[in-house]
DNA sequence: CGCACGCACTGGCTTAAGCCAGTGAAACAC
DNA sequence: GTGTTTCACTGGCTTAAGCCAGTGCGTGCG
């Protein structure tokens, strides 16, 4: 029989996956534990085996579980520390928490996030921005500068460049509505899920203002992470440069390493 | 009817995906082009629609195409530049080229890769290594130091730490067999596909020997990338610290950014 | 002419069924 | 006791079928 009746809002496979995820995250299914078999899940949740299988696949893709042919599906030992740049992770975080990955990470650490927008101006596109956005050099772009804090401790700086056309079409988050509605969220509202964040990483010594505002000791470099946000067609719509201390709590990315 | 006959070596869905991938990479299906519909693919390749659908999903996961409900499946405009840390990418590169992601990237640029193994020693595990490998501090680990070149130009340094138990079980690549058989490849041979590379990034000023051997100008920091290789159960078996110039061609990761 | 509706397409998701290949313990043969 | 076989499980993969929801073109109504 096919599913002719009322179309559920949320697909059954995701419903099952969410239920399993909850049981894993609550600790009911601890690390190393065996998930019920696909056939059992199908019966328990009253879905076809294929649907249960699809649910398990979603969890596998998230890195929450892994399957062993002939044995079963196990909960992963160490919860994979997904990183910022992971499109899957970003998407899920935004979907579930309604927060940007930054705010979600800070919240997870039990700290309070604050984002100050210090300026929004229109500037000629710097070379690397034009290159990534597919614009001519010096085409006008909106430049927004944010400073990110966790418990009033400065964590990173973010400078976002957005083509004026895009900024015109989607209201730009400023101090008034920061955090609630990022460009990504606005795109999502319009039915354009984020497909890709391309992440490029470099490092340099901090400039004076960065050194002061991010409270960086002498001799410590900063890491620069360039995020190019692309819609699901691969068209870039935003470039953000995040700057943070190389040796300290850049939250998800950076850790101290002494070899 | 079910597929009762001879079991194919390679699943049909992957066969179809490979065929489509070839058509995309050859340019026959250019960027922006519409793929044949799922139903058409099913007919053309003589598989069920679900199988064709599965093939398309594989390509979607790779970022090669994207789907629009009601419209069709399009070839992505910009080939997503997958990064080193991506488990999917690493796995596919290793499967298809038999090379490490580093060598594959250098080859893609038409350059010649060389890796020098300068030392293999047994040392007490440094703190961050012990932490990541789940060992007690100062437990003995094998330490291998490699220097990576592209066209004889120094690109990066890599220091790998492996628990003696693991190194004992799987012969360690040294100068004699470098490049052919990395630990990852050897694990794969044993039927343990790589599930995760966790990547952590920081930066610092170069030490004297690094500055000299990597030909780093004054004032330029180095980026340190820590890869923790974990098997598909999430058990870490290797920690590698890559060090490279922050401002120059670290191949996949690093790019010059002037704001 | 302009607009609304129908219709033929697209992917999204689900069902029910079945074969295959690994896994490991229990039953069996020697 | 010591293999060896059997068998009941696991996930892997495929088929055939069908409903749903978007999309956009063409037809026909007003």
Coordinates of C-alpha atoms in Angstrom, one line a residue, chain B residues 52 123 154:
Chain B
X52 CA 18.5 6.2 -10.7
X123 CA 59.0 9.2 21.7
X154 CA 59.0 23.2 -0.1

